[in-house]
Amino acid sequence: MAKLRAAECRAFIQAVTEKAAEMGVPISVAIVGPEGHLIALERMDDAGFITPDTARAKAFTAAAFRSMSPRFPDGLVIQQWFKERNPQMLMNAAVFTNGQVAASGGCAPVFKGAEMVGAYGISGATSDQDEEIGRYARAKVSWAHMAEDDSIPETVKRHVNEIYAKVGLGDRSL
């Protein structure tokens, strides 16, 4: 069983804060294990006081929903999926988990090979900026946000790609 280690999380946090500082946006970043338990959390100076809780909730959400289905590759898809089907259910999930569910851009699962080993959440900038920061940091530390073995059904890929196009991310695809 693969694990996400604290040292790996520190490297990711360093890459996140580097990009956020370059962009001039103070953020918080949280990394959780595959079961949603916190591994690491950092709040940049001047980041809003609520951003650590939001980053943690985003990471928890990415871990929880991705563990349920490959249909949920990131927070943007989770948010859009519930918006289209049952927005109240997403609100209920937040209540049932004591505020640990927040679907938005800036979060994704982390994979080692075919195994989900955790997830991260970034909060403090716009959703698009949080996404950009996350993609930068993932690339810098070589974290994969998708399983190595592509077992996602074509119907699911098509649906996720439609969601990306709908939210203005037509350049992204599964």
PDB file of C-alpha atoms in Angstrom:
ATOM      1  CA  MET A   1       0.000   0.000   0.000  1.00  0.00           C
ATOM      2  CA  ALA A   2       1.459   3.307  -1.116  1.00  0.00           C
ATOM      3  CA  LYS A   3       1.398   6.303   1.211  1.00  0.00           C
ATOM      4  CA  LEU A   4       1.722  10.020   0.854  1.00  0.00           C
ATOM      5  CA  ARG A   5       4.474  11.139   3.231  1.00  0.00           C
ATOM      6  CA  ALA A   6       4.813  14.431   5.102  1.00  0.00           C
ATOM      7  CA  ALA A   7       8.115  15.191   3.321  1.00  0.00           C
ATOM      8  CA  GLU A   8       6.362  14.881  -0.049  1.00  0.00           C
ATOM      9  CA  CYS A   9       3.637  17.192   1.211  1.00  0.00           C
ATOM     10  CA  ARG A  10       6.211  19.781   2.291  1.00  0.00           C
ATOM     11  CA  ALA A  11       7.660  19.821  -1.247  1.00  0.00           C
ATOM     12  CA  PHE A  12       4.159  20.290  -2.678  1.00  0.00           C
ATOM     13  CA  ILE A  13       3.416  23.080  -0.187  1.00  0.00           C
ATOM     14  CA  GLN A  14       6.674  24.787  -1.157  1.00  0.00           C
ATOM     15  CA  ALA A  15       5.704  24.657  -4.844  1.00  0.00           C
ATOM     16  CA  VAL A  16       2.173  25.938  -4.069  1.00  0.00           C
ATOM     17  CA  THR A  17       3.395  28.871  -1.986  1.00  0.00           C
ATOM     18  CA  GLU A  18       6.082  29.692  -4.566  1.00  0.00           C
ATOM     19  CA  LYS A  19       3.475  29.994  -7.342  1.00  0.00           C
ATOM     20  CA  ALA A  20       0.988  31.832  -5.120  1.00  0.00           C
ATOM     21  CA  ALA A  21       3.656  34.367  -4.118  1.00  0.00           C
ATOM     22  CA  GLU A  22       4.593  34.841  -7.787  1.00  0.00           C
ATOM     23  CA  MET A  23       0.904  35.513  -8.544  1.00  0.00           C
ATOM     24  CA  GLY A  24       0.547  37.806  -5.524  1.00  0.00           C
ATOM     25  CA  VAL A  25      -2.223  35.784  -3.866  1.00  0.00           C
ATOM     26  CA  PRO A  26      -1.907  34.607  -0.260  1.00  0.00           C
ATOM     27  CA  ILE A  27      -3.439  31.145   0.084  1.00  0.00           C
ATOM     28  CA  SER A  28      -3.737  28.146   2.356  1.00  0.00           C
ATOM     29  CA  VAL A  29      -3.045  24.593   1.225  1.00  0.00           C
ATOM     30  CA  ALA A  30      -4.121  21.328   2.843  1.00  0.00           C
ATOM     31  CA  ILE A  31      -3.196  17.747   2.012  1.00  0.00           C
ATOM     32  CA  VAL A  32      -5.165  14.764   3.298  1.00  0.00           C
ATOM     33  CA  GLY A  33      -4.751  11.011   3.094  1.00  0.00           C
ATOM     34  CA  PRO A  34      -7.119   8.854   1.040  1.00  0.00           C
ATOM     35  CA  GLU A  35      -9.539   8.639   3.971  1.00  0.00           C
ATOM     36  CA  GLY A  36      -9.641  12.437   4.330  1.00  0.00           C
ATOM     37  CA  HIS A  37      -7.428  12.745   7.426  1.00  0.00           C
ATOM     38  CA  LEU A  38      -5.128  15.766   7.458  1.00  0.00           C
ATOM     39  CA  ILE A  39      -1.445  15.178   6.658  1.00  0.00           C
ATOM     40  CA  ALA A  40      -0.257  18.776   6.204  1.00  0.00           C
ATOM     41  CA  LEU A  41      -1.661  22.305   6.268  1.00  0.00           C
ATOM     42  CA  GLU A  42      -0.083  25.696   5.733  1.00  0.00           C
ATOM     43  CA  ARG A  43      -1.504  29.218   5.680  1.00  0.00           C
ATOM     44  CA  MET A  44       0.571  31.910   3.994  1.00  0.00           C
ATOM     45  CA  ASP A  45       0.995  35.230   5.739  1.00  0.00           C
ATOM     46  CA  ASP A  46      -1.974  37.476   4.924  1.00  0.00           C
ATOM     47  CA  ALA A  47      -4.184  34.614   3.737  1.00  0.00           C
ATOM     48  CA  GLY A  48      -7.757  34.941   4.975  1.00  0.00           C
ATOM     49  CA  PHE A  49      -8.497  33.364   8.344  1.00  0.00           C
ATOM     50  CA  ILE A  50     -11.058  30.996   6.822  1.00  0.00           C
ATOM     51  CA  THR A  51      -8.791  29.735   4.033  1.00  0.00           C
ATOM     52  CA  PRO A  52      -7.181  26.890   6.038  1.00  0.00           C
ATOM     53  CA  ASP A  53     -10.622  25.418   6.791  1.00  0.00           C
ATOM     54  CA  THR A  54     -11.713  25.850   3.177  1.00  0.00           C
ATOM     55  CA  ALA A  55      -8.530  24.255   1.814  1.00  0.00           C
ATOM     56  CA  ARG A  56      -8.968  21.319   4.166  1.00  0.00           C
ATOM     57  CA  ALA A  57     -12.633  20.913   3.168  1.00  0.00           C
ATOM     58  CA  LYS A  58     -11.703  20.986  -0.527  1.00  0.00           C
ATOM     59  CA  ALA A  59      -9.051  18.294   0.018  1.00  0.00           C
ATOM     60  CA  PHE A  60     -11.499  16.160   2.021  1.00  0.00           C
ATOM     61  CA  THR A  61     -14.116  16.531  -0.722  1.00  0.00           C
ATOM     62  CA  ALA A  62     -11.702  15.490  -3.480  1.00  0.00           C
ATOM     63  CA  ALA A  63     -10.654  12.425  -1.477  1.00  0.00           C
ATOM     64  CA  ALA A  64     -14.214  11.457  -0.525  1.00  0.00           C
ATOM     65  CA  PHE A  65     -15.810  11.783  -3.931  1.00  0.00           C
ATOM     66  CA  ARG A  66     -12.912  10.376  -5.939  1.00  0.00           C
ATOM     67  CA  SER A  67     -12.866   7.341  -3.668  1.00  0.00           C
ATOM     68  CA  MET A  68     -16.520   6.813  -4.631  1.00  0.00           C
ATOM     69  CA  SER A  69     -16.164   7.135  -8.408  1.00  0.00           C
ATOM     70  CA  PRO A  70     -13.719   7.979 -11.195  1.00  0.00           C
ATOM     71  CA  ARG A  71     -16.486  10.338 -12.327  1.00  0.00           C
ATOM     72  CA  PHE A  72     -15.003  12.921  -9.916  1.00  0.00           C
ATOM     73  CA  PRO A  73     -11.467  13.835 -11.072  1.00  0.00           C
ATOM     74  CA  ASP A  74     -11.422  17.244  -9.336  1.00  0.00           C
ATOM     75  CA  GLY A  75     -13.439  19.823  -7.411  1.00  0.00           C
ATOM     76  CA  LEU A  76     -14.757  21.609 -10.488  1.00  0.00           C
ATOM     77  CA  VAL A  77     -16.409  18.457 -11.782  1.00  0.00           C
ATOM     78  CA  ILE A  78     -17.822  17.637  -8.331  1.00  0.00           C
ATOM     79  CA  GLN A  79     -19.299  21.142  -8.075  1.00  0.00           C
ATOM     80  CA  GLN A  80     -20.828  21.079 -11.556  1.00  0.00           C
ATOM     81  CA  TRP A  81     -22.142  17.514 -11.170  1.00  0.00           C
ATOM     82  CA  PHE A  82     -24.102  18.467  -8.051  1.00  0.00           C
ATOM     83  CA  LYS A  83     -25.209  21.802  -9.496  1.00  0.00           C
ATOM     84  CA  GLU A  84     -26.784  19.949 -12.435  1.00  0.00           C
ATOM     85  CA  ARG A  85     -28.373  17.166 -10.402  1.00  0.00           C
ATOM     86  CA  ASN A  86     -29.018  18.019  -6.789  1.00  0.00           C
ATOM     87  CA  PRO A  87     -27.428  21.136  -5.273  1.00  0.00           C
ATOM     88  CA  GLN A  88     -29.230  20.455  -2.007  1.00  0.00           C
ATOM     89  CA  MET A  89     -27.453  17.119  -1.666  1.00  0.00           C
ATOM     90  CA  LEU A  90     -24.058  18.855  -1.731  1.00  0.00           C
ATOM     91  CA  MET A  91     -25.273  21.190   1.014  1.00  0.00           C
ATOM     92  CA  ASN A  92     -26.533  18.188   2.978  1.00  0.00           C
ATOM     93  CA  ALA A  93     -23.156  16.467   2.575  1.00  0.00           C
ATOM     94  CA  ALA A  94     -21.476  19.538   4.048  1.00  0.00           C
ATOM     95  CA  VAL A  95     -23.867  19.464   7.007  1.00  0.00           C
ATOM     96  CA  PHE A  96     -23.523  15.694   7.549  1.00  0.00           C
ATOM     97  CA  THR A  97     -19.725  15.986   7.626  1.00  0.00           C
ATOM     98  CA  ASN A  98     -19.617  19.016   9.934  1.00  0.00           C
ATOM     99  CA  GLY A  99     -18.538  21.351   7.146  1.00  0.00           C
ATOM    100  CA  GLN A 100     -15.897  19.091   5.667  1.00  0.00           C
ATOM    101  CA  VAL A 101     -17.372  19.182   2.136  1.00  0.00           C
ATOM    102  CA  ALA A 102     -16.712  22.140  -0.171  1.00  0.00           C
ATOM    103  CA  ALA A 103     -16.712  21.588  -3.931  1.00  0.00           C
ATOM    104  CA  SER A 104     -14.744  24.131  -5.922  1.00  0.00           C
ATOM    105  CA  GLY A 105     -11.724  24.481  -8.126  1.00  0.00           C
ATOM    106  CA  GLY A 106      -8.319  24.146  -6.543  1.00  0.00           C
ATOM    107  CA  CYS A 107      -8.503  20.554  -5.358  1.00  0.00           C
ATOM    108  CA  ALA A 108      -7.705  17.149  -6.789  1.00  0.00           C
ATOM    109  CA  PRO A 109      -6.810  13.626  -5.720  1.00  0.00           C
ATOM    110  CA  VAL A 110      -3.195  12.421  -5.685  1.00  0.00           C
ATOM    111  CA  PHE A 111      -2.241   9.036  -7.138  1.00  0.00           C
ATOM    112  CA  LYS A 112       0.791   6.786  -6.947  1.00  0.00           C
ATOM    113  CA  GLY A 113       0.366   4.315  -9.766  1.00  0.00           C
ATOM    114  CA  ALA A 114      -3.212   3.096  -9.667  1.00  0.00           C
ATOM    115  CA  GLU A 115      -3.722   3.933  -5.982  1.00  0.00           C
ATOM    116  CA  MET A 116      -5.241   7.139  -4.624  1.00  0.00           C
ATOM    117  CA  VAL A 117      -2.944   8.154  -1.771  1.00  0.00           C
ATOM    118  CA  GLY A 118      -4.573  11.458  -0.855  1.00  0.00           C
ATOM    119  CA  ALA A 119      -5.849  14.784  -2.094  1.00  0.00           C
ATOM    120  CA  TYR A 120      -5.024  18.459  -1.807  1.00  0.00           C
ATOM    121  CA  GLY A 121      -7.036  21.643  -1.539  1.00  0.00           C
ATOM    122  CA  ILE A 122      -5.959  25.242  -2.126  1.00  0.00           C
ATOM    123  CA  SER A 123      -7.956  28.261  -0.992  1.00  0.00           C
ATOM    124  CA  GLY A 124      -7.501  32.015  -0.946  1.00  0.00           C
ATOM    125  CA  ALA A 125      -7.375  33.082  -4.567  1.00  0.00           C
ATOM    126  CA  THR A 126     -10.084  32.761  -7.195  1.00  0.00           C
ATOM    127  CA  SER A 127     -11.118  29.234  -8.108  1.00  0.00           C
ATOM    128  CA  ASP A 128      -9.246  29.568 -11.421  1.00  0.00           C
ATOM    129  CA  GLN A 129      -6.105  30.788  -9.661  1.00  0.00           C
ATOM    130  CA  ASP A 130      -6.324  27.982  -7.086  1.00  0.00           C
ATOM    131  CA  GLU A 131      -6.531  25.549 -10.041  1.00  0.00           C
ATOM    132  CA  GLU A 132      -3.535  27.134 -11.767  1.00  0.00           C
ATOM    133  CA  ILE A 133      -1.484  26.977  -8.580  1.00  0.00           C
ATOM    134  CA  GLY A 134      -2.412  23.325  -8.056  1.00  0.00           C
ATOM    135  CA  ARG A 135      -1.499  22.325 -11.620  1.00  0.00           C
ATOM    136  CA  TYR A 136       1.846  24.138 -11.316  1.00  0.00           C
ATOM    137  CA  ALA A 137       2.700  22.461  -8.002  1.00  0.00           C
ATOM    138  CA  ARG A 138       1.609  18.995  -9.218  1.00  0.00           C
ATOM    139  CA  ALA A 139       3.880  19.316 -12.233  1.00  0.00           C
ATOM    140  CA  LYS A 140       6.797  20.582 -10.149  1.00  0.00           C
ATOM    141  CA  VAL A 141       6.690  17.664  -7.682  1.00  0.00           C
ATOM    142  CA  SER A 142       5.431  15.065 -10.200  1.00  0.00           C
ATOM    143  CA  TRP A 143       2.163  14.276  -8.448  1.00  0.00           C
ATOM    144  CA  ALA A 144      -0.403  12.516 -10.606  1.00  0.00           C
ATOM    145  CA  HIS A 145      -4.067  13.489 -10.220  1.00  0.00           C
ATOM    146  CA  MET A 146      -5.291  10.476 -12.195  1.00  0.00           C
ATOM    147  CA  ALA A 147      -4.632   6.765 -11.821  1.00  0.00           C
ATOM    148  CA  GLU A 148      -1.812   5.355 -13.921  1.00  0.00           C
ATOM    149  CA  ASP A 149      -4.086   2.711 -15.412  1.00  0.00           C
ATOM    150  CA  ASP A 150      -6.914   4.380 -17.281  1.00  0.00           C
ATOM    151  CA  SER A 151      -9.988   2.358 -16.401  1.00  0.00           C
ATOM    152  CA  ILE A 152     -12.480   5.198 -16.691  1.00  0.00           C
ATOM    153  CA  PRO A 153     -15.401   4.199 -18.932  1.00  0.00           C
ATOM    154  CA  GLU A 154     -15.731   6.224 -22.141  1.00  0.00           C
ATOM    155  CA  THR A 155     -19.234   7.388 -21.128  1.00  0.00           C
ATOM    156  CA  VAL A 156     -17.804   8.858 -17.922  1.00  0.00           C
ATOM    157  CA  LYS A 157     -14.958  10.543 -19.830  1.00  0.00           C
ATOM    158  CA  ARG A 158     -17.432  12.054 -22.268  1.00  0.00           C
ATOM    159  CA  HIS A 159     -19.571  13.359 -19.414  1.00  0.00           C
ATOM    160  CA  VAL A 160     -16.600  14.858 -17.539  1.00  0.00           C
ATOM    161  CA  ASN A 161     -15.303  16.489 -20.728  1.00  0.00           C
ATOM    162  CA  GLU A 162     -18.762  18.004 -21.306  1.00  0.00           C
ATOM    163  CA  ILE A 163     -18.607  19.454 -17.789  1.00  0.00           C
ATOM    164  CA  TYR A 164     -15.141  20.902 -18.430  1.00  0.00           C
ATOM    165  CA  ALA A 165     -16.431  22.557 -21.607  1.00  0.00           C
ATOM    166  CA  LYS A 166     -19.493  23.875 -19.771  1.00  0.00           C
ATOM    167  CA  VAL A 167     -17.386  25.568 -17.076  1.00  0.00           C
ATOM    168  CA  GLY A 168     -15.031  27.093 -19.652  1.00  0.00           C
ATOM    169  CA  LEU A 169     -12.251  24.512 -19.521  1.00  0.00           C
ATOM    170  CA  GLY A 170     -12.631  23.066 -22.989  1.00  0.00           C
ATOM    171  CA  ASP A 171      -8.843  22.718 -23.216  1.00  0.00           C
ATOM    172  CA  ARG A 172      -8.920  20.150 -20.386  1.00  0.00           C
ATOM    173  CA  SER A 173     -10.021  16.570 -20.940  1.00  0.00           C
ATOM    174  CA  LEU A 174      -9.864  13.096 -19.490  1.00  0.00           C
TER     175      LEU A 174
END
